[in-house]
Amino acid sequence: MEQVLRLRLHLFPHTERAALRVAGFRAMWLGASVSLIGSQVSILALPTLLVLSLGTGALEVSLVGAAQYCALVLAMVRAGVVADRRDPRLVMVLSDAARALAVLSIVIVTIFGHVSTLQVILVALVVGAGQAFFNTVYSAVLPRLLDAQGLIAGNSLFAQSQYFAICVGPPLAGWLIHLIGGGMAVAVDAATFVFSGACVLRLGERALPAVVRSQPKVGTQSMESDRISAVRFVWRTTELRLVALTAATGNLGNMMVQGIYLVFVYRTLHLSADFVGIAFGAAGIAGIFGARLAGPAMRRLGTGPALLVSTVLAGASWLAVFTPGVPPFVAVGIAATVISLTIPLFGVVQAALRQKITPAELQGRAAAGVGFISLSSVPIGFLTGGLIGEFAAPRYAILAGSLVAMSSGTWCVPLLSRLHRAGKSDAENAALAGESVV
């Protein structure tokens, strides 16, 4: 078994191999990676079930996405406090169990009755809340397991897993939908949640430690930090605030598109679920490269420019579906490829920045605060895109959403100068330190 593990580790760059040798990180990453594949099956299967089987409109399909992200956002602040105080293994296992049971309910109702839009919305609420707790704890635990270089590698590996799931999940979903229908296809998602929980459950406390908290003196900043809210902490930290606002604006525009995208693809471009699954899956390969580009992009461009370029290009990618003379299947593939390349690049860079400047005892709240601000616009984006798609046309929602997402780059402009000054200061301090040693 050890020889097999060594052989597989050689497939990864040096920094990623070092991260994967840490038992706690390796188990979390493996479980989350498998779970992400199942989630990609549901992401395609549930809207397909609503559109093709239940005949729901653009607004109702958007409501499902809005419900999931409403629960995600509302649960996230509480998840930040839980991540800093509770056993991470317990929180992640309970999150996986709740999501598995929720998704499994669709399979059971499909077998014995008829799935309703209301049930799909309720399942989306549970999945969103579970995702908030699992992802926040996952992000908060990483700095306890990995060093500074390992954090970039760990975030990159998780992003690569997300896009590997996009490579595998949608084609698998398209095949399962064709074979057994959308309602039964989500059984795969339930099974992967169980696998993820099992990976975490088998770890001991030493492999996945809770945060080490020193006893603060009365009146110290450490004692005050115990009470500080996630959002207040992020809002007071200029770099985190700008990153969160960039992500929030990008999410607003991108979700205006994503909420009605499959309606546009199925009803306007007349593509089948099989073709959509293949196009999305092929684009997932670009996501893996995007995640791996994060480290080189930070070194060559700098953190601020990498954030700016990635968020603007992500918003512009949706316009590819309007390229004249390009077959619909190719246009959808191009749009999916560009956004799959840029979104993980942005995600890895902002996560590394957040983890670098946040104290250990506030990692959970920092992750939750950035997540709360950045994802609070997602339900609004889903609903806005759904309303435009319902009362105007889906193509107008895509145009509007793309422009909004591209405008997110304006928040990166003040971030450029702040990070440049901080980098200059770090370099000067390092030089002074070197002189003092000599």
Coordinates of C-alpha atoms in Angstrom, one line a residue:
M1 CA 0.0 0.0 0.0
E2 CA 2.9 2.3 0.9
Q3 CA 4.5 1.7 -2.5
V4 CA 1.3 2.5 -4.3
L5 CA 1.0 5.7 -2.4
R6 CA 4.6 6.7 -3.2
L7 CA 4.0 6.0 -6.9
R8 CA 0.9 8.1 -7.0
L9 CA 2.5 11.0 -5.1
H10 CA 5.1 11.2 -7.9
L11 CA 2.3 12.4 -10.2
F12 CA 2.2 15.7 -8.2
P13 CA 4.7 18.6 -8.0
H14 CA 7.1 18.7 -5.0
T15 CA 5.1 21.1 -2.8
E16 CA 1.8 19.1 -3.4
R17 CA 3.6 15.8 -2.6
A18 CA 4.8 17.4 0.7
A19 CA 1.2 18.4 1.6
L20 CA -0.2 14.9 0.7
R21 CA 2.3 13.3 3.1
V22 CA 0.4 14.9 6.0
A23 CA -2.1 12.2 7.0
G24 CA -4.8 14.6 8.2
F25 CA -4.7 16.7 5.1
R26 CA -4.5 13.6 2.8
A27 CA -7.7 12.1 4.4
M28 CA -9.7 15.3 4.2
W29 CA -8.6 16.0 0.7
L30 CA -9.4 12.4 -0.5
G31 CA -12.9 12.4 1.1
A32 CA -13.7 15.9 -0.2
S33 CA -12.4 15.1 -3.7
V34 CA -14.7 12.0 -4.0
S35 CA -17.6 14.0 -2.6
L36 CA -17.1 16.8 -5.1
I37 CA -17.7 14.3 -8.0
G38 CA -21.0 13.3 -6.5
S39 CA -22.0 16.9 -6.1
Q40 CA -21.3 17.6 -9.8
V41 CA -23.7 14.7 -10.6
S42 CA -26.4 16.5 -8.6
I43 CA -25.6 19.9 -10.0
L44 CA -26.5 18.6 -13.5
A45 CA -29.1 16.0 -12.5
L46 CA -31.4 18.2 -10.4
P47 CA -31.9 21.1 -12.9
T48 CA -32.3 18.5 -15.7
L49 CA -35.0 16.8 -13.6
L50 CA -36.8 20.1 -13.1
V51 CA -36.5 21.4 -16.7
L52 CA -37.1 18.2 -18.7
S53 CA -39.2 16.0 -16.3
L54 CA -41.2 18.6 -14.2
G55 CA -41.3 21.3 -16.9
T56 CA -40.4 24.1 -14.5
G57 CA -39.5 27.6 -15.7
A58 CA -36.4 29.7 -15.4
L59 CA -37.5 31.4 -12.1
E60 CA -38.2 28.1 -10.4
V61 CA -34.9 26.6 -11.4
S62 CA -33.2 29.7 -10.1
L63 CA -35.0 29.4 -6.8
V64 CA -33.3 26.0 -6.2
G65 CA -29.9 27.6 -6.5
A66 CA -30.9 30.6 -4.5
A67 CA -32.2 28.4 -1.7
Q68 CA -28.9 26.4 -1.5
Y69 CA -26.8 29.6 -1.3
C70 CA -29.2 31.3 1.2
A71 CA -28.7 28.4 3.6
L72 CA -24.9 28.4 2.9
V73 CA -24.6 32.1 3.7
L74 CA -26.8 32.1 6.8
A75 CA -25.0 29.1 8.2
M76 CA -21.6 30.4 7.4
V77 CA -21.1 32.8 10.3
R78 CA -22.1 30.2 12.9
A79 CA -19.9 27.8 11.1
G80 CA -16.9 30.1 11.6
V81 CA -17.3 30.1 15.4
V82 CA -17.8 26.3 15.4
A83 CA -14.7 25.8 13.3
D84 CA -12.6 27.7 15.8
R85 CA -14.0 25.9 18.9
R86 CA -15.2 22.4 18.1
D87 CA -13.7 19.1 17.1
P88 CA -13.2 19.4 13.3
R89 CA -13.8 15.7 12.7
L90 CA -17.3 15.8 14.4
V91 CA -18.4 18.9 12.5
M92 CA -17.3 17.5 9.1
V93 CA -18.8 14.0 9.7
L94 CA -22.2 15.5 10.8
S95 CA -22.2 17.8 7.7
D96 CA -21.6 14.9 5.4
A97 CA -24.3 12.8 7.1
A98 CA -27.0 15.5 6.9
R99 CA -26.3 16.1 3.2
A100 CA -26.3 12.4 2.4
L101 CA -29.7 11.9 4.0
A102 CA -31.2 14.9 2.3
V103 CA -30.0 13.8 -1.2
L104 CA -31.1 10.3 -0.5
S105 CA -34.7 11.5 0.2
I106 CA -35.0 12.4 -3.5
V107 CA -34.0 8.9 -4.5
I108 CA -36.6 7.4 -2.1
V109 CA -39.4 9.7 -3.4
T110 CA -38.4 9.0 -7.0
I111 CA -38.9 5.2 -6.3
F112 CA -42.2 5.5 -4.5
G113 CA -43.8 8.7 -5.8
H114 CA -43.1 11.9 -7.6
V115 CA -40.5 14.5 -6.8
S116 CA -41.8 18.0 -6.4
T117 CA -40.0 21.4 -6.8
L118 CA -40.6 22.1 -3.1
Q119 CA -38.7 19.0 -2.1
V120 CA -35.8 19.9 -4.3
I121 CA -35.7 23.3 -2.7
L122 CA -35.8 21.8 0.8
V123 CA -32.9 19.4 -0.1
A124 CA -31.0 22.4 -1.5
L125 CA -31.4 24.2 1.9
V126 CA -29.9 21.2 3.8
V127 CA -27.1 20.7 1.3
G128 CA -26.2 24.5 1.5
A129 CA -26.0 24.5 5.3
G130 CA -23.9 21.3 5.4
Q131 CA -21.6 22.8 2.8
A132 CA -21.1 25.9 4.9
F133 CA -20.0 23.9 8.0
F134 CA -17.8 21.4 6.0
N135 CA -16.0 24.0 3.8
T136 CA -15.4 26.4 6.7
V137 CA -13.9 23.8 9.0
Y138 CA -11.8 22.4 6.1
S139 CA -10.4 25.9 5.4
A140 CA -9.8 26.6 9.1
V141 CA -7.9 23.3 9.7
L142 CA -5.4 23.7 6.8
P143 CA -3.1 26.2 8.6
R144 CA -2.9 23.8 11.5
L145 CA -1.7 21.1 9.2
L146 CA 0.4 22.8 6.6
D147 CA 3.2 25.5 6.5
A148 CA 3.0 28.6 4.3
Q149 CA 4.1 26.8 1.1
G150 CA 1.9 23.9 2.0
L151 CA -1.1 26.2 2.2
I152 CA -0.8 27.2 -1.4
A153 CA -0.3 23.6 -2.4
G154 CA -3.2 22.5 -0.3
N155 CA -5.6 25.1 -1.7
S156 CA -4.4 24.3 -5.2
L157 CA -5.1 20.5 -4.6
F158 CA -8.6 21.2 -3.4
A159 CA -9.3 23.5 -6.4
Q160 CA -7.8 20.8 -8.8
S161 CA -10.2 18.3 -7.2
Q162 CA -13.1 20.6 -7.8
Y163 CA -12.3 20.7 -11.5
F164 CA -11.4 17.1 -11.8
A165 CA -14.9 16.5 -10.5
I166 CA -16.2 18.8 -13.3
C167 CA -14.3 16.6 -15.7
V168 CA -15.8 13.4 -14.4
G169 CA -19.1 14.4 -12.8
P170 CA -21.1 16.0 -15.7
P171 CA -20.3 13.2 -18.2
L172 CA -21.2 10.7 -15.5
A173 CA -24.4 12.6 -14.7
G174 CA -25.4 12.8 -18.4
W175 CA -24.9 9.0 -18.8
L176 CA -26.9 8.3 -15.6
I177 CA -29.7 10.7 -16.5
H178 CA -30.0 9.0 -19.8
L179 CA -29.9 5.5 -18.2
I180 CA -32.0 5.9 -15.0
G181 CA -33.2 9.5 -14.8
G182 CA -32.2 12.6 -12.8
G183 CA -34.0 11.5 -9.6
M184 CA -32.1 8.3 -9.3
A185 CA -28.8 9.7 -10.5
V186 CA -28.3 11.7 -7.3
A187 CA -27.8 8.4 -5.4
V188 CA -24.2 8.8 -6.4
D189 CA -24.0 12.1 -4.5
A190 CA -25.4 10.5 -1.3
A191 CA -22.8 7.7 -1.5
T192 CA -19.9 10.1 -1.9
F193 CA -21.0 12.1 1.2
V194 CA -20.8 8.8 3.1
F195 CA -17.3 8.1 1.8
S196 CA -16.2 11.6 2.8
G197 CA -17.5 11.2 6.3
A198 CA -15.8 7.8 6.6
C199 CA -12.4 9.2 5.6
V200 CA -12.6 11.9 8.3
L201 CA -14.0 9.6 10.9
R202 CA -11.1 7.2 10.8
L203 CA -8.6 9.9 11.7
G204 CA -7.4 10.4 15.3
E205 CA -7.1 13.7 17.1
R206 CA -3.4 14.0 16.4
A207 CA -4.0 13.7 12.7
L208 CA -6.7 16.4 12.7
P209 CA -6.1 18.7 15.6
A210 CA -8.5 21.2 17.1
V211 CA -7.1 24.8 17.3
V212 CA -4.6 25.4 20.1
R213 CA -5.8 28.3 22.2
S214 CA -3.7 30.0 24.7
Q215 CA -5.2 31.4 27.9
P216 CA -5.5 35.1 27.3
K217 CA -5.0 37.8 30.0
V218 CA -8.0 39.9 30.9
G219 CA -8.3 42.9 28.6
T220 CA -5.9 41.6 26.0
Q221 CA -6.6 41.7 22.2
S222 CA -6.7 37.8 22.2
M223 CA -9.6 37.9 24.7
E224 CA -11.4 40.4 22.5
S225 CA -10.8 38.3 19.4
D226 CA -12.7 35.5 21.0
R227 CA -15.9 37.6 20.8
I228 CA -15.3 39.4 17.5
S229 CA -17.8 38.4 14.8
A230 CA -16.6 36.9 11.5
V231 CA -18.0 39.8 9.3
R232 CA -16.6 42.5 11.6
F233 CA -13.1 41.0 11.5
V234 CA -13.1 40.8 7.7
W235 CA -14.6 44.3 7.3
R236 CA -11.9 45.8 9.6
T237 CA -9.1 44.1 7.6
T238 CA -8.8 46.1 4.4
E239 CA -7.3 43.4 2.2
L240 CA -9.9 40.8 3.3
R241 CA -12.7 43.3 2.7
L242 CA -11.5 44.1 -0.8
V243 CA -11.1 40.4 -1.6
A244 CA -14.6 39.7 -0.3
L245 CA -16.2 42.5 -2.2
T246 CA -14.4 41.4 -5.4
A247 CA -15.8 37.9 -4.9
A248 CA -19.2 39.1 -4.0
T249 CA -19.5 41.2 -7.2
G250 CA -18.2 38.4 -9.4
N251 CA -20.6 35.9 -7.7
L252 CA -23.5 38.3 -8.3
G253 CA -22.9 38.5 -12.1
N254 CA -21.9 34.8 -12.5
M255 CA -24.9 33.5 -10.7
M256 CA -27.2 35.8 -12.7
V257 CA -26.0 33.6 -15.6
Q258 CA -25.6 30.3 -13.9
G259 CA -29.2 30.2 -12.6
I260 CA -30.7 30.3 -16.1
Y261 CA -27.8 28.8 -18.1
L262 CA -29.2 25.3 -18.5
V263 CA -32.5 26.8 -19.5
F264 CA -30.8 28.7 -22.2
V265 CA -28.6 25.8 -23.3
Y266 CA -31.5 23.3 -23.4
R267 CA -34.3 25.5 -24.9
T268 CA -32.4 28.1 -26.9
L269 CA -29.4 26.2 -28.1
H270 CA -31.3 22.9 -28.2
L271 CA -28.4 20.8 -26.7
S272 CA -29.0 17.5 -25.0
A273 CA -27.9 16.5 -21.5
D274 CA -25.3 14.2 -23.0
F275 CA -23.6 17.0 -25.0
V276 CA -23.8 19.4 -22.0
G277 CA -22.2 16.8 -19.7
I278 CA -19.3 16.3 -22.2
A279 CA -18.8 20.0 -22.7
F280 CA -18.7 20.8 -19.0
G281 CA -16.5 17.7 -18.3
A282 CA -14.0 18.7 -20.9
A283 CA -13.8 22.2 -19.4
G284 CA -12.9 20.7 -16.1
I285 CA -9.5 19.9 -17.4
A286 CA -8.9 23.7 -17.7
G287 CA -9.9 24.1 -14.1
I288 CA -7.1 21.7 -13.0
F289 CA -4.6 23.8 -14.9
G290 CA -6.1 27.0 -13.4
A291 CA -5.5 25.7 -9.9
R292 CA -2.0 24.7 -10.7
L293 CA -1.3 28.2 -12.2
A294 CA -2.0 29.9 -8.9
G295 CA 1.5 29.6 -7.4
P296 CA 3.3 30.7 -10.6
A297 CA 0.8 33.5 -11.1
M298 CA 1.4 34.8 -7.6
R299 CA 5.1 34.7 -8.1
R300 CA 5.2 36.3 -11.6
L301 CA 2.2 38.7 -11.5
G302 CA 1.8 39.3 -7.8
T303 CA -1.3 38.6 -5.7
G304 CA -3.2 41.7 -6.7
P305 CA -2.8 41.4 -10.5
A306 CA -3.6 37.7 -10.4
L307 CA -6.9 38.4 -8.6
L308 CA -7.7 41.2 -11.1
V309 CA -7.0 39.3 -14.3
S310 CA -8.8 36.1 -13.1
T311 CA -12.0 37.8 -12.0
V312 CA -12.4 40.0 -15.1
L313 CA -11.8 37.1 -17.5
A314 CA -14.2 34.9 -15.6
G315 CA -17.0 37.4 -16.2
A316 CA -16.1 37.8 -19.8
S317 CA -16.2 34.1 -20.5
W318 CA -20.0 33.9 -20.7
L319 CA -20.0 36.1 -23.8
A320 CA -18.5 33.2 -25.8
V321 CA -22.0 31.7 -26.3
F322 CA -22.9 34.7 -28.5
T323 CA -19.9 34.3 -30.9
P324 CA -21.3 34.3 -34.4
G325 CA -20.7 31.4 -36.7
V326 CA -19.6 29.1 -33.9
P327 CA -21.6 25.8 -33.3
P328 CA -23.5 25.9 -30.0
F329 CA -21.7 22.9 -28.6
V330 CA -18.3 24.5 -29.2
A331 CA -19.4 27.9 -27.9
V332 CA -20.7 26.3 -24.6
G333 CA -17.4 24.4 -24.3
I334 CA -15.3 27.6 -24.8
A335 CA -17.3 29.5 -22.2
A336 CA -17.0 26.7 -19.7
T337 CA -13.2 26.3 -20.4
V338 CA -12.4 30.0 -19.8
I339 CA -14.4 30.2 -16.6
S340 CA -13.0 26.9 -15.4
L341 CA -9.5 28.2 -15.9
T342 CA -10.0 31.5 -14.1
I343 CA -12.3 30.8 -11.2
P344 CA -9.9 28.3 -9.4
L345 CA -7.0 30.7 -10.0
F346 CA -8.9 33.4 -8.2
G347 CA -10.0 31.0 -5.4
V348 CA -6.6 29.6 -4.6
V349 CA -4.9 33.1 -4.6
Q350 CA -7.5 34.7 -2.3
A351 CA -7.5 31.7 0.0
A352 CA -3.7 31.8 0.3
L353 CA -3.8 35.6 1.0
R354 CA -6.5 35.2 3.7
Q355 CA -4.7 32.3 5.5
K356 CA -1.4 34.2 5.4
I357 CA -2.7 37.4 7.1
T358 CA -5.1 35.9 9.6
P359 CA -4.1 34.8 13.2
A360 CA -4.5 31.0 13.9
E361 CA -7.3 31.5 16.4
L362 CA -9.4 33.5 13.9
Q363 CA -8.9 31.3 10.8
G364 CA -12.4 29.9 11.0
R365 CA -14.0 33.2 11.4
A366 CA -11.9 34.8 8.6
A367 CA -13.0 32.0 6.2
A368 CA -16.6 32.4 7.3
G369 CA -16.5 36.2 7.1
V370 CA -15.1 36.3 3.6
G371 CA -17.5 33.5 2.6
F372 CA -20.5 35.3 4.1
I373 CA -19.8 38.6 2.3
S374 CA -18.8 37.0 -1.0
L375 CA -21.7 34.5 -1.1
S376 CA -24.4 36.8 0.2
S377 CA -24.8 38.1 -3.4
V378 CA -25.3 34.6 -4.8
P379 CA -29.1 34.3 -4.0
I380 CA -29.6 37.8 -5.3
G381 CA -27.8 36.8 -8.5
F382 CA -29.9 33.7 -9.0
L383 CA -33.1 35.5 -8.4
T384 CA -32.2 38.5 -10.6
G385 CA -31.1 36.2 -13.5
G386 CA -34.2 34.2 -13.1
L387 CA -36.5 37.2 -13.2
I388 CA -34.7 38.6 -16.3
G389 CA -34.9 35.2 -18.0
E390 CA -38.5 34.7 -17.1
F391 CA -39.8 38.1 -18.1
A392 CA -37.3 39.1 -20.9
A393 CA -35.2 36.3 -22.2
P394 CA -32.3 34.2 -20.9
R395 CA -29.8 35.8 -23.3
Y396 CA -30.4 39.2 -21.6
A397 CA -29.6 37.6 -18.2
I398 CA -26.4 36.3 -19.6
L399 CA -25.4 39.6 -21.0
A400 CA -26.2 41.5 -17.8
G401 CA -24.5 39.0 -15.6
S402 CA -21.3 39.0 -17.6
L403 CA -21.0 42.8 -17.4
V404 CA -21.6 42.7 -13.6
A405 CA -19.0 40.0 -13.1
M406 CA -16.4 41.9 -15.2
S407 CA -17.0 45.0 -13.0
S408 CA -15.7 43.0 -10.0
G409 CA -12.2 43.9 -11.0
T410 CA -12.7 47.5 -9.8
W411 CA -12.3 46.3 -6.2
C412 CA -8.9 44.9 -7.0
V413 CA -7.5 48.3 -8.0
P414 CA -6.9 49.6 -4.5
L415 CA -5.8 46.2 -3.5
L416 CA -2.9 46.4 -6.0
S417 CA -1.2 49.3 -4.2
R418 CA -1.8 47.9 -0.7
L419 CA -0.3 44.5 -1.5
H420 CA 2.6 46.1 -3.4
R421 CA 3.5 48.3 -0.4
A422 CA 3.1 45.3 1.9
G423 CA 5.4 43.2 -0.3
K424 CA 8.0 46.0 -0.4
S425 CA 7.9 46.3 3.4
D426 CA 8.4 42.5 3.8
A427 CA 11.4 42.6 1.5
E428 CA 12.9 45.5 3.4
N429 CA 12.4 43.7 6.7
A430 CA 13.9 40.5 5.3
A431 CA 17.0 42.5 4.1
L432 CA 17.4 44.2 7.5
A433 CA 17.1 40.8 9.2
G434 CA 19.8 39.5 7.0
E435 CA 22.1 42.4 7.8
S436 CA 21.6 42.0 11.5
V437 CA 22.6 38.3 11.3
V438 CA 25.8 39.3 9.5

